[in-house]
Structures are given as structure tokens and as C-alpha cells.
Amino acid sequence: QELYERYLGPSWYDAPATESLWERVNSIPDEELWRNHERMRSELIVAVRERLHRSLQERGAASTELVQALEVLDPTVLTIGFARRFATYKRATLFMRDPDRLKQILSGLQGDRTKGDSLRKRAVQFVIAGKAHPKDIPGKELIRDINHFIREQNLNHHIVFIPNYDINVARIMVAGCDVWLNNPRRPREASGTSGMKAAMNGVPNLSVLDGWWDEADYVRTGWAIGHGEEYDDLDYQDEVEANAFYELLEQEIVPLFYQRDEENLPRGWITKMKDAIRLNCPQFNTARMVGEYASRAYFPLSDRYRVLTGDHYSPAKELAHWHTHLFEHWYDMKIETVEVSEEPELQVDQSIAVKARIRLGELRPADVRVELYQGAIDARGEIINGVPVVMEYSGTDSQDDRISLYTVNIAYHSSGLQGFALRVFPHHPYLSNAYEPGLILWAE
């Protein structure tokens, strides 16, 4: 906060969604940002030791355990944080899947010794915290498994589970960790706000592409585990994503963190820290969220309310009568034919004419909107990344005035297998959108 006030201005928190404001993060000297973060990491380690010591003391632990509690972790080592509600889909134990490989990473044995790097200086440590719901037995078992794993593998100095998780623990963790880990089972993650808070403190995220992270610039502001895949075989998913997690640590994260210049500064890491702040803060904050809710939902809803209740509610009554008429006759409508102008070879950007003959029944042309949904076709024969094109009403069939005609000219702007599908939506000037009635008719 002191750095932000100094380099972004004292009122930086008044306009958190302003991108130009966060661009000033680049003006923070690398050394000042890094020293500040190192101080936060040291404060985290001190707090972890004190909490662990106090918890063991309350449980009547032996004096040797109490002494060891004040020696856990290293304030100079790459620190990965994992803290949240211990629901099973968040897979808190995924990092433990290959104990031998994990031990190598923790000890620094994966370091490049040919460059003279000491093993200790390329080590990794984990700070884990969280609680399970009182009735969530599987969640409690995850916490038990982590604590048993730490003891059985003799990793007390490298992995610490903080007891009695609360907001104070969360606050020091999102500021003091170097990497924020999140590995939910996609697509179960709703948001992941802890990762957002960490990013605001210059902490890069390491996460599965789910929740907020799937919308973030995960290349410049952190790392992605996988590519957004979803699996039917959950054990196979855990195997694949655990390996991806280990590889990212070994090949990218650890080397970047410990790569120092002549001033002993990790310039590449600091760039990622600044990007985490600069690119995430203006997008993932409550001010932007509330503003977007207001502009996209609350204000339009307020305007719609005024329209529908005007003139003694006559628009609302009109819409209600129209709804009744629509549902009574929608299923009588029939798409008779869809015709395409014959072209022996269709070239890119060449226009073709499409005409549809639709029997509306008791509905009027003003009651519907006819569209062509067009785009490339995948191997399953389905349109991907389709674009809707509205067709124009062009009168009735000369031989049967009960059939309405709709036409449009379209062109495809890329080569390959292309296609379209015709669909009909309800339409009324007082509808909030075409999907509101929940009706749609596709051509067969």
C-alpha cells in the first residue's frame, strides 16, 4: 500500500478500474518492489512460525517440537501459497501425487549446478492453510492427509500447514507468498478471489484455467496448468495435471525466480510481478464488477421497468397479451424450405443468396426474427464460432400468401468446410432479449 501511494498517487484506491493508473506500476523501481516483497515474505515466515508454535504449545507438544516450530521455512526461499476452503474439488493434495519428484523440487536438486547455483538457493517451500466445512468429512480428510504426509515424509521444514486459518492468515499469505497455487477440478471453480488478492500484491498465480484465471492474462501474469481440458477419467486428469504442475516448477518457475543479475535482483520475476499488478488490478476488482453490473444489468433493468410501467402499464399489458398469443401458436409455425443460389464452386468472400419459406400460421412477420447461423464446420459436423445474420422479410409467396419469405446474402471469409443453419426467434419491441420467452425453432 505504501508503494502504491508513493508511485500511483494517494487516491489510487478511488479509481481501481482505471487502466492508466495501474500503468504507473512500471515506474516503481525494481529494487524497491523486490525489497518490499522480501520483507513481506519474511513477515509471513515469522507469523507462520509463531502460529505453529502457539498451536503446538496449546496441544502440549514436546519441547523439541516447539523449538523446531520456530525454525520452519526459510525467508529467502521460493514460497508457494495455497489457502482456501478445503472442498474436495479444489484438490489440495494434488501437489503430493509424486512424493519423490516433489522432494527433489523442495530440496533444489532440480537446479542447474553447472552454473554454480547452490542447491539450497534453488529450493522451494509450501505454506498451506484453510478450513473444511464442519460437515465436510472428505474436506477434513484432505487436511489430515496433508499433515500426515508432512510428518511421514519428514518435510516439516519445507511444507507447513497453518492451523486456525482466519482472515489475518489470509492477509499475510496473499502478500508474502511468491506464487499463488490453485488447482481446482475444471469447471468447478466459480471464481477464486484469493488469487485475485494475491495478484494485487504482485504475486503471480499458478492455476488451472478455471474461474477468474481463465479470463486473465495467464501468460504474462503467471502460469497455467494445462490448457483448459476437461476429463471423464478423473484419476487420469490428476496424473496429467500433477505432471504439468511439476514441469512448470522445474522448467519455468524455479529457474525464473532464482535467476539474478549482478545486483542480485530477479529482473524477469519482477517483470512478472509488475504485470500481475498492472494487468489484473484494473480488471479484477469490485469497482469494475459493480460498474459492469450496473451498466449491463441494473440500469437496463431500471429503464425497462420505466418503459413497461409507463402509460398506466399499457406496455406491460401489451407484452403479456403477446406472450399468451405467442405460446398458443408458436408450435404451429413451420419452416417449409431453405434454398441456396446454386454455385458450382464457392470462392472466399463470394456472395450467395439464401431464401427461406416459413409458414407462420397465426403469428405475424413482426412477431419473429429469422436468422442464419453461419460458420466453419468441425469434424463432428457442428458449426464452430458461428455468427448470426438476420434475414429480411420480403413479403409472401405468390402462390400461397400464408407462407412468408425471408432472404439474405452471405459470404464466407475463410476456406474449408462451411455451413449454416436457419433459426427463428420470437421478436417484440418490449422483450429484453430474444431468449427471454425460451423459444427457438431450427430448420431440420
PDB file of C-alpha atoms in Angstrom, residues 337 354-360 365 370 391-398 400-408:
ATOM      1  CA  THR A 337     -37.853 -24.761 -47.325  1.00  0.00           C
ATOM      2  CA  VAL A 354     -30.315 -17.713 -49.245  1.00  0.00           C
ATOM      3  CA  LYS A 355     -34.120 -17.732 -49.247  1.00  0.00           C
ATOM      4  CA  ALA A 356     -36.400 -19.255 -46.625  1.00  0.00           C
ATOM      5  CA  ARG A 357     -40.121 -20.061 -46.906  1.00  0.00           C
ATOM      6  CA  ILE A 358     -41.789 -20.108 -43.495  1.00  0.00           C
ATOM      7  CA  ARG A 359     -45.405 -20.825 -42.617  1.00  0.00           C
ATOM      8  CA  LEU A 360     -46.069 -18.523 -39.663  1.00  0.00           C
ATOM      9  CA  PRO A 365     -43.793 -11.371 -39.512  1.00  0.00           C
ATOM     10  CA  VAL A 370     -35.284 -15.111 -38.692  1.00  0.00           C
ATOM     11  CA  MET A 391     -32.717 -12.385 -42.737  1.00  0.00           C
ATOM     12  CA  GLU A 392     -35.068  -9.759 -44.171  1.00  0.00           C
ATOM     13  CA  TYR A 393     -38.796 -10.269 -44.627  1.00  0.00           C
ATOM     14  CA  SER A 394     -39.597  -9.922 -48.326  1.00  0.00           C
ATOM     15  CA  GLY A 395     -43.344 -10.486 -48.476  1.00  0.00           C
ATOM     16  CA  THR A 396     -45.416 -13.585 -49.063  1.00  0.00           C
ATOM     17  CA  ASP A 397     -45.214 -16.392 -51.581  1.00  0.00           C
ATOM     18  CA  SER A 398     -47.003 -15.509 -54.827  1.00  0.00           C
ATOM     19  CA  ASP A 400     -49.515 -19.168 -51.191  1.00  0.00           C
ATOM     20  CA  ASP A 401     -49.869 -15.975 -49.173  1.00  0.00           C
ATOM     21  CA  ARG A 402     -49.781 -17.981 -45.939  1.00  0.00           C
ATOM     22  CA  ILE A 403     -46.047 -18.518 -46.492  1.00  0.00           C
ATOM     23  CA  SER A 404     -43.668 -15.685 -45.613  1.00  0.00           C
ATOM     24  CA  LEU A 405     -40.413 -15.210 -47.494  1.00  0.00           C
ATOM     25  CA  TYR A 406     -37.083 -14.252 -45.944  1.00  0.00           C
ATOM     26  CA  THR A 407     -33.868 -13.539 -47.833  1.00  0.00           C
ATOM     27  CA  VAL A 408     -30.251 -12.650 -47.170  1.00  0.00           C
TER      28      VAL A 408
END
